[in-house]
Structures are given as structure tokens and as C-alpha cells.
Coordinates of C-alpha atoms in Angstrom, one line a residue:
Chain A
M1 CA 15.3 28.0 -14.4
S2 CA 15.9 26.8 -10.9
E3 CA 18.1 23.9 -9.9
P4 CA 16.5 20.5 -10.6
L5 CA 15.5 18.4 -7.6
A6 CA 18.1 15.9 -6.3
T7 CA 17.9 12.4 -7.7
L8 CA 19.3 9.2 -6.3
A9 CA 22.1 9.5 -8.9
S10 CA 22.9 13.1 -7.9
M11 CA 22.9 12.2 -4.2
R12 CA 25.2 9.3 -4.8
E13 CA 27.6 11.6 -6.7
A14 CA 27.5 14.0 -3.8
L15 CA 28.4 11.1 -1.5
D16 CA 31.2 9.9 -3.8
A17 CA 32.6 13.4 -4.1
G18 CA 32.6 13.8 -0.4
A19 CA 30.3 16.9 -0.8
A20 CA 27.7 15.4 1.5
S21 CA 27.4 12.6 4.0
S22 CA 24.5 10.2 4.3
V23 CA 23.6 11.9 7.6
D24 CA 23.4 15.2 5.7
L25 CA 21.1 13.7 3.0
V26 CA 18.8 12.0 5.5
E27 CA 18.6 15.1 7.7
G28 CA 17.8 17.2 4.7
C29 CA 15.0 14.8 3.6
L30 CA 13.6 14.7 7.2
A31 CA 13.6 18.5 7.5
R32 CA 11.9 19.0 4.1
A33 CA 9.4 16.3 4.9
R34 CA 8.5 17.9 8.2
A35 CA 8.3 21.4 6.6
A36 CA 6.0 20.3 3.8
Q37 CA 3.8 18.0 5.8
D38 CA 1.0 20.5 6.6
A39 CA 0.9 21.6 3.0
L40 CA 1.1 18.2 1.2
H41 CA 0.2 15.4 3.7
A42 CA 2.7 13.3 1.8
F43 CA 3.7 11.2 4.9
A44 CA 1.8 9.0 7.3
G45 CA 4.8 9.0 9.6
L46 CA 8.5 9.7 9.7
R47 CA 11.2 7.3 11.0
E48 CA 13.6 9.9 12.4
E49 CA 15.7 8.0 14.9
G50 CA 16.1 4.8 12.9
A51 CA 17.0 6.7 9.8
R52 CA 19.6 8.9 11.5
A53 CA 21.3 5.8 13.0
E54 CA 21.3 4.0 9.7
A55 CA 22.7 7.1 7.9
A56 CA 25.6 7.2 10.4
A57 CA 26.2 3.5 9.9
A58 CA 26.2 4.0 6.1
D59 CA 28.8 6.9 6.5
A60 CA 31.0 4.6 8.5
R61 CA 30.7 1.8 5.9
R62 CA 31.6 4.3 3.1
A63 CA 34.6 5.6 5.1
S64 CA 35.9 2.0 5.5
G65 CA 35.4 1.2 1.9
A66 CA 32.6 -1.4 2.6
R67 CA 29.8 0.2 0.6
R68 CA 26.9 -2.3 0.2
S69 CA 25.5 -1.1 -3.2
P70 CA 25.0 2.0 -5.3
L71 CA 22.0 2.8 -3.0
D72 CA 24.0 2.6 0.2
G73 CA 23.3 5.6 2.4
L74 CA 20.5 7.0 0.1
P75 CA 17.1 8.0 1.6
V76 CA 13.9 6.4 0.3
A77 CA 10.3 6.4 1.4
I78 CA 7.9 3.4 1.8
K79 CA 4.2 3.4 1.1
D80 CA 2.3 2.7 4.3
N81 CA 1.1 -0.7 3.2
M82 CA 4.5 -2.4 3.4
V83 CA 5.7 -3.5 6.8
Q84 CA 8.9 -2.4 8.5
T85 CA 10.1 -4.1 11.7
G86 CA 9.2 -2.1 14.8
E87 CA 7.3 0.5 12.8
P88 CA 3.6 1.2 12.5
T89 CA 1.8 0.1 9.3
T90 CA -1.7 1.5 8.9
C91 CA -2.7 1.5 5.3
A92 CA -4.1 4.9 6.2
S93 CA -6.9 3.1 7.9
R94 CA -8.3 3.4 11.4
I95 CA -8.6 -0.4 11.6
L96 CA -4.8 -0.7 11.8
E97 CA -4.5 2.0 14.4
G98 CA -1.7 1.2 16.8
F99 CA -0.4 -1.8 14.8
V100 CA 3.4 -2.2 15.0
S101 CA 4.9 -4.7 12.7
P102 CA 6.9 -7.6 14.1
Y103 CA 8.6 -8.2 10.8
A104 CA 9.8 -6.5 7.6
A105 CA 8.5 -6.9 4.0
T106 CA 10.9 -8.6 1.6
V107 CA 11.2 -5.3 -0.3
V108 CA 12.1 -3.4 2.9
E109 CA 14.7 -6.1 3.8
R110 CA 16.2 -5.9 0.4
L111 CA 16.4 -2.1 0.4
E112 CA 18.0 -2.2 3.8
R113 CA 20.5 -4.9 2.6
A114 CA 21.4 -2.6 -0.2
G115 CA 22.0 0.2 2.4
A116 CA 19.0 2.4 1.4
I117 CA 17.4 4.2 4.3
P118 CA 13.7 4.3 4.7
I119 CA 12.9 7.8 6.2
G120 CA 9.1 7.4 6.5
R121 CA 5.8 5.9 5.5
T122 CA 3.9 7.6 2.7
N123 CA 0.2 8.6 2.7
M124 CA -2.2 6.5 0.5
D125 CA -5.8 5.8 -0.1
E126 CA -7.1 3.5 2.6
F127 CA -6.0 -0.1 1.8
A128 CA -4.8 1.3 -1.6
M129 CA -8.5 1.7 -2.7
G130 CA -8.7 5.0 -4.5
S131 CA -7.2 7.2 -7.2
S132 CA -6.6 10.4 -5.3
T133 CA -5.2 9.8 -1.8
E134 CA -8.3 11.5 -0.4
H135 CA -9.6 8.4 1.4
S136 CA -7.0 8.6 4.2
V137 CA -7.0 8.9 8.0
Y138 CA -4.1 11.3 7.6
G139 CA -6.0 13.8 5.4
A140 CA -5.9 14.2 1.7
A141 CA -2.5 14.3 0.1
R142 CA -1.9 17.3 -2.1
N143 CA -0.3 17.8 -5.5
P144 CA 3.0 19.8 -5.3
W145 CA 2.1 21.4 -8.7
D146 CA -1.2 22.8 -7.3
R147 CA -2.2 22.2 -3.8
A148 CA -5.9 22.4 -4.7
R149 CA -5.4 19.2 -6.7
T150 CA -4.8 15.6 -5.9
P151 CA -1.4 13.9 -6.5
G152 CA -3.4 10.9 -7.7
G153 CA -3.5 7.6 -5.9
S154 CA -3.4 5.3 -4.2
S155 CA 0.4 5.8 -4.0
G156 CA -0.2 9.6 -3.9
G157 CA 2.0 10.2 -0.8
S158 CA 5.0 8.5 -2.5
A159 CA 4.3 10.5 -5.7
A160 CA 4.0 13.9 -3.9
A161 CA 7.0 13.2 -1.7
V162 CA 9.2 12.5 -4.8
A163 CA 7.7 15.3 -6.9
A164 CA 8.3 17.9 -4.1
G165 CA 11.8 16.7 -3.6
L166 CA 11.2 15.5 0.0
V167 CA 12.9 12.2 -0.9
P168 CA 14.5 11.1 -4.2
G169 CA 12.8 7.7 -4.5
A170 CA 9.9 5.7 -3.0
L171 CA 8.1 2.4 -3.2
G172 CA 4.5 2.2 -4.2
S173 CA 2.1 -0.5 -4.9
D174 CA -0.1 -0.8 -8.1
T175 CA -3.3 -2.9 -8.2
G176 CA -5.0 -1.0 -11.0
G177 CA -2.7 2.0 -11.7
S178 CA -1.8 3.1 -8.2
I179 CA 1.8 3.8 -9.1
R180 CA 1.5 5.0 -12.7
Q181 CA -1.5 7.3 -12.3
P182 CA -0.1 9.3 -9.3
A183 CA 3.3 9.3 -11.1
S184 CA 1.6 10.9 -14.1
L185 CA -0.4 13.4 -12.1
S186 CA 2.6 14.4 -10.0
G187 CA 5.2 14.5 -12.8
V188 CA 7.5 11.7 -11.7
V189 CA 8.5 8.3 -13.1
G190 CA 6.5 5.3 -11.8
L191 CA 7.1 1.7 -12.7
K192 CA 4.8 -1.2 -12.1
P193 CA 6.8 -4.4 -12.7
T194 CA 5.4 -7.7 -14.1
Y195 CA 3.1 -9.5 -11.7
G196 CA 5.5 -11.7 -9.7
R197 CA 8.7 -9.8 -10.5
V198 CA 8.8 -8.3 -6.9
S199 CA 7.9 -10.3 -3.8
R200 CA 4.7 -9.2 -2.1
W201 CA 5.7 -10.8 1.3
G202 CA 4.9 -8.0 3.8
L203 CA 2.7 -6.0 1.5
V204 CA -0.8 -5.7 2.9
A205 CA -3.0 -7.6 0.4
F206 CA -5.7 -5.8 -1.5
A207 CA -6.4 -7.8 -4.6
S208 CA -4.0 -10.7 -4.7
S209 CA -4.1 -11.5 -8.4
L210 CA -3.4 -7.9 -9.3
D211 CA -1.2 -6.4 -6.6
Q212 CA 2.4 -5.6 -7.4
I213 CA 5.1 -3.5 -5.7
G214 CA 7.0 -1.0 -7.8
V215 CA 9.2 2.1 -7.7
M216 CA 8.9 5.9 -8.1
A217 CA 11.7 8.4 -8.7
H218 CA 12.5 11.4 -11.0
T219 CA 14.4 9.3 -13.6
A220 CA 14.2 6.0 -15.3
A221 CA 17.8 5.4 -14.3
D222 CA 16.9 5.8 -10.6
C223 CA 13.9 3.5 -11.0
A224 CA 16.3 0.9 -12.6
W225 CA 18.5 0.9 -9.4
L226 CA 15.6 0.6 -7.1
L227 CA 14.0 -2.2 -9.1
E228 CA 17.2 -4.1 -9.3
A229 CA 17.5 -3.9 -5.5
I230 CA 13.9 -5.2 -4.7
A231 CA 13.2 -7.6 -7.6
G232 CA 13.7 -11.4 -7.6
H233 CA 12.4 -14.6 -6.3
D234 CA 11.3 -15.0 -2.7
P235 CA 10.4 -18.4 -1.3
R236 CA 8.0 -16.6 1.1
D237 CA 5.8 -15.4 -1.9
S238 CA 4.7 -18.4 -4.0
T239 CA 3.7 -16.0 -6.8
S240 CA 7.2 -14.5 -7.1
L241 CA 8.9 -15.5 -10.3
P242 CA 12.2 -17.5 -10.3
E243 CA 13.7 -15.8 -13.4
P244 CA 17.0 -14.0 -12.6
V245 CA 17.0 -10.2 -12.2
P246 CA 18.7 -8.3 -15.1
R247 CA 21.1 -5.5 -14.4
Y248 CA 18.5 -2.9 -15.4
G249 CA 20.8 0.0 -15.0
E250 CA 23.3 -1.3 -17.5
T251 CA 20.8 -1.6 -20.3
L252 CA 20.1 2.2 -20.4
D253 CA 22.2 3.2 -23.4
G254 CA 19.8 5.9 -24.7
D255 CA 19.3 3.9 -27.9
V256 CA 15.8 3.1 -29.1
S257 CA 16.6 2.9 -32.8
G258 CA 14.8 0.0 -34.4
L259 CA 12.4 -0.6 -31.4
V260 CA 8.8 -0.8 -32.5
L261 CA 6.3 1.1 -30.5
G262 CA 2.7 0.0 -30.8
L263 CA 0.0 2.7 -30.6
P264 CA -3.3 1.1 -29.7
R265 CA -6.1 2.7 -31.6
E266 CA -8.5 2.2 -28.7
Y267 CA -6.3 4.5 -26.5
F268 CA -5.9 7.3 -29.0
V269 CA -9.6 8.2 -29.5
E270 CA -10.8 11.7 -28.7
E271 CA -13.6 10.5 -26.5
G272 CA -13.2 10.8 -22.7
V273 CA -9.7 12.3 -22.8
D274 CA -8.5 15.8 -22.4
P275 CA -7.4 16.9 -25.9
E276 CA -4.3 18.6 -24.5
V277 CA -3.2 15.4 -22.8
L278 CA -3.6 13.5 -26.0
S279 CA -1.7 16.0 -28.1
T280 CA 1.1 16.1 -25.4
V281 CA 1.4 12.3 -25.5
R282 CA 1.4 12.3 -29.3
A283 CA 4.2 14.8 -29.3
A284 CA 6.2 12.5 -26.9
V285 CA 5.6 9.6 -29.3
S286 CA 6.9 11.7 -32.1
E287 CA 10.0 12.5 -30.0
L288 CA 10.7 8.8 -29.7
E289 CA 10.2 8.4 -33.4
R290 CA 12.8 11.1 -34.0
A291 CA 15.1 9.1 -31.7
G292 CA 14.8 6.1 -34.0
A293 CA 11.8 4.2 -32.8
K294 CA 9.4 2.8 -35.3
L295 CA 5.6 3.4 -34.8
R296 CA 2.9 0.9 -35.6
E297 CA -0.8 1.0 -35.0
V298 CA -2.0 -2.0 -32.9
S299 CA -5.4 -3.0 -31.5
L300 CA -6.5 -4.0 -28.1
P301 CA -10.1 -4.6 -28.9
H302 CA -11.3 -5.5 -25.3
T303 CA -10.0 -2.3 -23.8
R304 CA -13.5 -0.9 -23.2
Y305 CA -14.3 -3.8 -20.9
A306 CA -11.2 -3.4 -18.7
V307 CA -12.5 -1.1 -16.0
A308 CA -15.6 -3.2 -15.4
T309 CA -13.5 -6.4 -15.4
Y310 CA -11.1 -4.8 -13.0
Y311 CA -13.7 -3.6 -10.5
L312 CA -15.4 -7.0 -10.3
I313 CA -12.1 -8.9 -9.7
A314 CA -10.5 -6.3 -7.4
T315 CA -13.5 -5.9 -5.2
A316 CA -14.2 -9.7 -5.0
E317 CA -10.6 -10.3 -3.9
A318 CA -10.6 -7.4 -1.6
S319 CA -13.7 -8.6 0.2
S320 CA -11.9 -11.9 0.9
N321 CA -8.5 -10.3 1.9
L322 CA -10.1 -7.8 4.2
A323 CA -12.0 -10.5 6.1
R324 CA -8.9 -10.8 8.3
Y325 CA -9.5 -7.4 10.0
D326 CA -11.7 -8.7 12.8
G327 CA -10.4 -7.1 15.9
V328 CA -8.9 -10.4 17.3
R329 CA -5.2 -10.2 16.9
Y330 CA -4.2 -6.6 16.1
G331 CA -5.5 -3.2 15.2
H332 CA -8.7 -1.6 16.3
R333 CA -11.2 -3.5 18.4
A334 CA -14.6 -1.9 19.2
A335 CA -15.1 -1.3 23.0
G336 CA -18.0 -2.5 25.1
V337 CA -19.2 -5.4 23.0
R338 CA -21.3 -8.3 24.4
D339 CA -20.3 -11.1 22.1
L340 CA -18.0 -12.1 19.2
T341 CA -20.4 -11.3 16.4
E342 CA -21.0 -7.8 17.7
M343 CA -17.3 -7.4 18.0
Y344 CA -16.7 -8.2 14.4
H345 CA -19.5 -6.0 13.1
R346 CA -18.7 -3.0 15.2
T347 CA -14.9 -3.3 14.8
R348 CA -15.1 -3.4 11.1
S349 CA -17.8 -0.7 10.8
E350 CA -15.8 1.7 13.0
G351 CA -12.5 0.8 11.5
F352 CA -13.1 0.9 7.7
G353 CA -13.8 4.1 5.8
A354 CA -16.6 4.6 3.3
E355 CA -14.8 3.6 0.1
V356 CA -13.4 0.4 1.7
K357 CA -16.9 -0.6 2.9
R358 CA -18.3 0.1 -0.5
R359 CA -15.8 -2.2 -2.1
I360 CA -16.2 -4.9 0.5
V361 CA -20.0 -4.8 0.0
L362 CA -19.7 -4.9 -3.8
G363 CA -17.1 -7.7 -3.7
T364 CA -19.2 -9.8 -1.2
Y365 CA -22.2 -9.3 -3.4
V366 CA -20.5 -10.5 -6.6
L367 CA -19.1 -13.5 -4.9
S368 CA -22.4 -14.4 -3.1
A369 CA -24.5 -17.4 -4.0
G370 CA -26.2 -17.1 -7.3
Y371 CA -24.0 -14.2 -8.7
Y372 CA -20.6 -15.8 -8.8
D373 CA -20.9 -17.0 -12.5
A374 CA -22.6 -13.9 -13.7
Y375 CA -20.0 -11.5 -12.3
Y376 CA -16.7 -13.0 -11.0
R377 CA -16.3 -15.9 -13.4
K378 CA -17.5 -13.7 -16.3
A379 CA -14.9 -11.1 -15.4
Q380 CA -12.2 -13.8 -15.2
Q381 CA -13.1 -14.9 -18.7
V382 CA -13.0 -11.3 -20.1
R383 CA -9.6 -11.0 -18.3
T384 CA -8.4 -13.9 -20.5
L385 CA -9.5 -12.0 -23.6
L386 CA -7.7 -8.8 -22.4
R387 CA -4.5 -10.9 -21.9
R388 CA -4.8 -12.3 -25.4
D389 CA -5.2 -8.8 -26.8
F390 CA -1.8 -7.9 -25.5
E391 CA -0.2 -11.2 -26.6
E392 CA -1.4 -10.5 -30.1
A393 CA -0.3 -6.9 -30.0
F394 CA 3.2 -7.7 -28.8
R395 CA 3.7 -10.0 -31.8
G396 CA 4.0 -6.8 -33.8
C397 CA 5.8 -4.4 -31.4
D398 CA 8.3 -4.2 -28.6
A399 CA 6.3 -1.9 -26.3
I400 CA 3.0 -0.1 -26.3
A401 CA 2.6 3.7 -25.8
T402 CA -0.5 5.3 -24.4
P403 CA -1.5 8.2 -22.2
T404 CA -1.2 7.2 -18.5
T405 CA -4.4 9.1 -17.5
P406 CA -7.2 10.7 -19.5
E407 CA -6.7 14.0 -17.7
T408 CA -4.2 15.9 -15.6
A409 CA -4.5 16.2 -11.8
F410 CA -8.1 16.8 -10.8
R411 CA -9.3 19.0 -8.0
I412 CA -9.6 17.6 -4.5
G413 CA -13.2 16.7 -3.8
S414 CA -14.3 16.7 -7.4
K415 CA -14.8 13.0 -7.8
T416 CA -15.4 11.7 -4.2
A417 CA -19.2 12.0 -4.6
D418 CA -19.3 9.7 -7.6
P419 CA -17.4 6.4 -7.2
L420 CA -17.8 5.5 -10.9
T421 CA -16.2 8.7 -12.1
M422 CA -13.3 8.1 -9.8
Y423 CA -12.9 4.5 -11.1
L424 CA -12.8 5.7 -14.7
S425 CA -9.6 7.7 -14.0
D426 CA -7.9 4.3 -14.1
V427 CA -9.2 3.5 -17.6
Y428 CA -5.7 3.4 -19.2
T429 CA -3.9 1.7 -16.4
V430 CA -6.0 -1.3 -15.2
S431 CA -5.3 -3.5 -18.3
A432 CA -1.7 -3.9 -17.4
N433 CA -2.7 -5.4 -14.0
L434 CA -5.3 -7.6 -15.5
A435 CA -2.7 -8.9 -18.1
G436 CA 0.1 -9.1 -15.5
I437 CA 2.5 -7.1 -17.8
P438 CA 4.8 -4.3 -16.7
G439 CA 4.0 -0.6 -17.2
I440 CA 5.8 2.7 -16.6
S441 CA 4.7 6.3 -16.6
V442 CA 7.2 8.9 -17.6
P443 CA 6.7 12.7 -17.4
C444 CA 6.2 13.8 -21.1
G445 CA 5.1 17.5 -20.8
F446 CA 2.6 19.8 -19.3
A447 CA -1.0 20.8 -20.0
Q448 CA -2.0 24.1 -18.4
G449 CA 0.9 23.9 -16.0
L450 CA 0.1 20.3 -14.8
P451 CA 2.2 17.2 -15.6
V452 CA 1.2 14.7 -18.3
G453 CA 2.5 11.1 -18.3
L454 CA 3.4 8.9 -21.2
Q455 CA 2.6 5.2 -20.3
L456 CA 4.7 2.5 -21.8
L457 CA 3.5 -1.1 -21.5
G458 CA 5.8 -4.1 -22.1
R459 CA 6.0 -7.8 -22.5
V460 CA 6.0 -10.0 -19.4
L461 CA 9.4 -9.6 -17.6
D462 CA 10.6 -7.0 -20.1
E463 CA 11.0 -4.1 -17.7
A464 CA 14.4 -3.5 -19.2
T465 CA 12.8 -2.3 -22.5
L466 CA 10.4 0.1 -20.8
L467 CA 13.3 1.6 -18.7
R468 CA 15.4 1.9 -21.8
I469 CA 12.7 3.8 -23.7
A470 CA 11.9 6.0 -20.7
D471 CA 15.6 6.8 -20.2
A472 CA 16.1 7.6 -23.8
F473 CA 13.1 9.9 -23.7
Q474 CA 14.4 11.7 -20.6
A475 CA 17.8 12.1 -22.2
R476 CA 16.1 14.1 -25.0
T477 CA 13.7 16.1 -22.8
D478 CA 13.8 18.0 -19.5
H479 CA 10.2 17.7 -18.3
H480 CA 11.3 15.6 -15.3
A481 CA 13.8 18.3 -14.2
R482 CA 11.1 21.0 -13.8
R483 CA 10.4 22.0 -10.2
P484 CA 6.9 22.2 -8.9
A485 CA 5.6 25.2 -7.0
E486 CA 5.6 23.4 -3.7
A487 CA 9.1 22.1 -3.8
P488 CA 10.8 23.6 -0.7
Chain B
M1 CA -35.7 -0.6 -12.0
P2 CA -33.0 -0.9 -9.3
R3 CA -31.8 -4.4 -8.8
I4 CA -30.3 -3.6 -5.4
T5 CA -32.7 -2.9 -2.5
R6 CA -31.8 -1.7 1.0
A7 CA -32.7 -5.3 2.2
E8 CA -30.2 -6.7 -0.3
V9 CA -27.5 -4.4 1.0
E10 CA -28.2 -5.4 4.5
R11 CA -28.1 -9.1 3.6
V12 CA -24.7 -8.6 2.0
A13 CA -23.4 -6.5 4.9
V14 CA -24.2 -9.3 7.3
L15 CA -22.2 -11.7 5.2
A16 CA -19.3 -9.2 5.3
R17 CA -19.7 -8.6 9.0
L18 CA -20.4 -4.9 8.6
S19 CA -23.1 -2.9 10.3
V20 CA -24.7 -0.3 8.1
S21 CA -27.1 2.4 9.2
D22 CA -30.4 2.9 7.2
E23 CA -28.8 6.0 5.6
E24 CA -25.7 4.1 4.6
A25 CA -27.7 1.2 3.3
D26 CA -29.8 3.5 1.1
R27 CA -26.7 5.2 -0.3
L28 CA -24.9 1.9 -0.9
A29 CA -28.0 0.6 -2.7
V30 CA -27.9 3.5 -5.2
E31 CA -24.1 3.3 -5.6
L32 CA -24.0 -0.5 -6.1
D33 CA -26.8 -0.3 -8.5
E34 CA -24.9 2.2 -10.6
L35 CA -21.8 0.1 -10.5
L36 CA -23.6 -3.1 -11.4
E37 CA -25.3 -1.4 -14.3
Y38 CA -21.8 -0.3 -15.5
V39 CA -20.4 -3.8 -15.3
E40 CA -23.4 -5.2 -17.2
T41 CA -21.4 -4.1 -20.3
L42 CA -19.5 -7.4 -19.9
R43 CA -22.6 -9.2 -21.0
Q44 CA -21.9 -8.0 -24.5
V45 CA -18.7 -10.0 -24.6
D46 CA -18.9 -13.5 -26.1
T47 CA -17.0 -15.7 -23.6
R48 CA -18.2 -19.1 -24.7
D49 CA -15.3 -21.6 -24.4
V50 CA -13.0 -18.9 -22.9
E51 CA -11.0 -20.2 -19.9
P52 CA -11.2 -17.9 -16.9
T53 CA -7.9 -16.3 -15.7
S54 CA -7.3 -16.7 -12.0
H55 CA -3.6 -16.2 -12.2
V56 CA -1.8 -14.3 -15.0
I57 CA 1.5 -16.0 -15.0
P58 CA 1.4 -19.8 -15.4
L59 CA 3.1 -21.2 -12.4
A60 CA 3.5 -24.8 -11.3
T61 CA 2.8 -25.2 -7.6
P62 CA 6.1 -24.4 -6.0
M63 CA 7.4 -27.0 -3.7
R64 CA 9.9 -26.7 -0.9
E65 CA 11.8 -29.0 1.4
D66 CA 9.8 -30.0 4.4
R67 CA 12.2 -28.6 6.9
A68 CA 11.5 -27.0 10.3
V69 CA 12.4 -23.3 10.4
P70 CA 11.9 -20.9 13.4
G71 CA 8.5 -19.2 13.3
I72 CA 7.5 -15.9 14.8
D73 CA 8.2 -15.5 18.5
P74 CA 4.9 -15.8 20.4
E75 CA 5.6 -12.6 22.4
L76 CA 6.0 -10.7 19.1
A77 CA 2.9 -12.3 17.6
L78 CA 0.9 -11.3 20.7
A79 CA 2.4 -7.8 21.0
N80 CA -0.4 -6.2 18.9
A81 CA -3.3 -8.1 20.7
P82 CA -6.1 -5.8 21.8
E83 CA -6.5 -8.2 24.7
R84 CA -4.4 -11.2 25.7
Q85 CA -4.0 -13.8 28.4
G86 CA -0.7 -15.8 28.6
T87 CA -0.1 -16.9 25.0
A88 CA -3.7 -16.5 23.9
F89 CA -5.8 -13.8 22.3
V90 CA -8.8 -13.0 24.4
V91 CA -12.2 -12.5 22.6
P92 CA -15.7 -11.8 23.9
K93 CA -17.8 -14.9 24.6
V94 CA -19.4 -16.7 21.6
I95 CA -23.1 -17.0 22.3
D96 CA -24.6 -20.3 21.3
G97 CA -26.4 -20.3 18.1
E98 CA -25.4 -16.8 17.0
D99 CA -21.9 -17.5 15.7
G100 CA -21.7 -21.3 15.8
G101 CA -20.1 -21.4 12.3

């Protein structure tokens, strides 16, 4: 078996041992990212000069014994919906063409304060609306395990970049599964924290009551470092939570004995799921049982309503958030217009892609006069019931285990013609966003050569338990160490 | 019986400040109809006396001290303007009656 891909931990060891400099690591990532770009479309843009200068500065800090954090000098990638000072942010949309950010997102500031080095912006579905990274002005991102297939989405560029070894860790955002689903399809770990655990200042808003920034890497241990660096209260995001940030890395002791894992019966039905995915996830759960976890069946009775609830709430909020793209202050503006109304219409029609327009129209419809109670308010009420399902289930277990996705990576183009089919690929992930709870996807095996993800859902602010279970699972398995076909 | 007509799509598109071609409106009508039919399943759920969730984590309105802090530099704020004049964003004229709101 070939050498596993570099992780943040192995890169740090190389730095500590003097076997590599930060400049070496960053140059290596940039070279691999450039070489793989035509094949994978993982990046929206590389940040070559800035990254090189920061790597040199990190090497100087290390030489003088002034290392900022365990992440100092390590390369990372940032999804193209989080702003970086002086860099473009486009959300893979034509409407943000040419936009250069005058400020940095809190997560970017915090990574930089820790010494991590953003090497580029990763590809995504336009405005994070999609499950395949096909709806992008940069072209469809491709799965390193099979280029004919999607890496998932909307954080598909981050997932593909980590899976192919272009960069050891990346930030993504997750509104309905956009970190966990691509992590599952691409064979990496992806963590969506509790709503409010990570500041969203500087994240381009999609659906404000659901959006959350999270992390992607090869291992739970790497995710723990990244989360520790970006989490915590931020006065600039009034929804960020004031609770102190645990030292996530220190809780990873490989011990899951006595932990109770809930298996929701609604997620382990044969209907609508690839049988090989289901059997792979069941085998992973058995592995955790052998490691000492106790299994208990639980019930989440409103699960079948989650996708409908999600699409009503997400589109309604998106239609409101995306009203700001009007061609006045930044981004694309239609040429040759006669008046303001025409400028709005033409700018938005030229700037937004088909999926974004579809969701704006649906969201505007469900919020429009006469429909609000029947759709939006109804969905908010069902959301309450979905939350209560989890509260009830967590009375009897410490974490919930499910498949992350109903199938492995699907072929590019196979779902774009039918929006509803695409939306149903989020069936296992949307509930965590609706309930605000944390979720992680960890590689748990392969079905016909394609990665399968185990999803673990936790109580509010209990990311530590999810990371601990994922880490213990990885200590007993080597799925995460397998190299995909397209790793350079 | 489709509940969404092309005229309905066009009405909503105007609210959202989007122009849609006849072809786009026809396609959107079919797609929205399918999506709305799917979300109809929520009608099966008894939500009498259920409070709606607008925010998942109960939060008190956070307060901060009313203290002046530097804002964004006007030059930076204007740097992305498609068209500017001095410290203002330039937009096409607003014709009376068309966009009075």
C-alpha cells in the first residue's frame, strides 16, 4: 500500500523534526494544487504570493522559538464564501465577479493568528446551494476517487482538495450537509459544529438560521486542532455562543467504553439507501461496539419531514439574504441600463445561476402574502418537533450514529436535471442543521471502491464526544489512510 | 392540477427583482410545482400549539457598551463600487413612479 497522504499532524512532525520548512510545505501544496486543477477543479483561486510570504514568516518564528500554535506554518484552504482581506470572494457566482474583500472573516483572522496559512479559495456550489459542486462558475469539481463523479457539495472543492492531498485541512460551511455530505463522498472527515460555536462574521450568508462554518481534514485529531483555532464567541456575530472552547485535542484518548450510541430506526431502513452503504455503516457501528460503546435503538419520528422543512426554511432565508446583490456597491452590474429597476433585474438575472434563481423564486413565493403561514410558519413549527425528537433521543444516548448519505458519490450530471432528486441526497444531514446540533462524517469503508461515511450527531456543544468517537474509530481502522486514484 | 402558472412565476420573479424568459418561467413553474407538492407532506403533521422555531439556541439579545469604534475606511468601502463619485455610489436614475418604494 502506498504512503498515506500528509495530515496536519504529520506536517507538524516534519516541521518539528526539521525535515521540512513551512515554505517547503506551502510550495508543495501550491504545486500539487496547480497540477491537479484541470483534473479536479478543487480551487477557485490560489493565493501564491501571500502564502509564500507567510510561510517564510512562520519559518522565522519557528527558528526564533516564537511558534504561535500547533497550526503555525501549516497550509490550509478556505471555501470561497469566507472573506480574506485583499483577496477575491466569489461564492462561485458571476454576481461577485471582481469583488475583493476589504476585511477578513473571523475564522480567517483566527487561523492566521494561529499561524495557519491559507493557500487558496476552494470551489463550491454557487452561494453554497447544491450537493455536488456542479453549480459553479469555475466548472464542476471532481471526485479524486473517480473523476466522472462529484465530490459532493456544496463544500466539494474543500473535500476534493483534502481527499487528493492538495492541502491537509480546509474550512467549509454547512447549511444542510454541505460539509458532511462531501466529506462522506470524498473519504475525509468533516465536522459541522453546533450552530453558534463558530463565528459567521465574514461568511457570505445563505440561510442565517442554519449556516455554520466547520472543518475538513483526514483525521478527527486534525479537525480538533482546526476547530479549537476557529471556535469561540465573537462580538461581531450576535448568534455566536459565549461558552468557553474546550481543548478538543486533549479529549481524544481513544476510549469509547461506556458511551451509548443511539441508532435511529428511521435512518436504518432499507428504503432509499444503497444496501452496501447501509451494511458498511452497520459494520462501522459494530466496530465501535467492539471498542466498548453500547448500542441502543432510538427514534426520531419526524425524520421524514426534514427535507421538506429544510427546503422551505433555507429558500425563504436565502431569498432574503440574496436581496443584497443589486449591482450598487460591489460585484457584477449589468451594462447599458436605463433606470434603477432595470439595473436590479438585469444585474441579478445575469449574475445568478439557474439553481440560485430557482431557490430565490421558491423562497420568495413561500414568504409572499397569503402563503407565509402555510409554508414558512408551518416549517418552523415542524422544526420545533424535529428539535424535540433529538432532545428526547439524547436522554437515552450520548451520540447518534447514521449513514451520512444514502449513496456513494454519484455521477456528474446525473441529478442536475431534477432538483428534487438532488435535494434528497441531503436526507440524513439536514436534521442536524434544523436542530442546531453538531455532526461529523468519518470515513468508514468503501462500496464498489467509493468512500462511505459514518455520521455521528451529538448534543448541543458536545463536539468533543463526536471527535472522540471518530478518533477512536480511526485508531482502529485505516479507511482514512487510503489514497484515491487522483492523488498526485 | 398545477398550482403554479407561468403568470405566478412572473409575479414572484418581479418581487425578487429577477427577469425570467418565457422558457425559464415555464420550466420554473413545473419545478416549483413539483417542490411544492413535495413539501405538502408537512400538512400531515399536527402542529397545533407548537411554537415555531426561528432560532435554535435560546439567546438573550446580546448587549454591548455603546462605545464608538472605527468603522470601515470609506475608500475601502468604495473600492468595489461598479461606479462611484467622490464618496458616493452612483446608480442609474430612478424614474418617478416605477421604483418609488
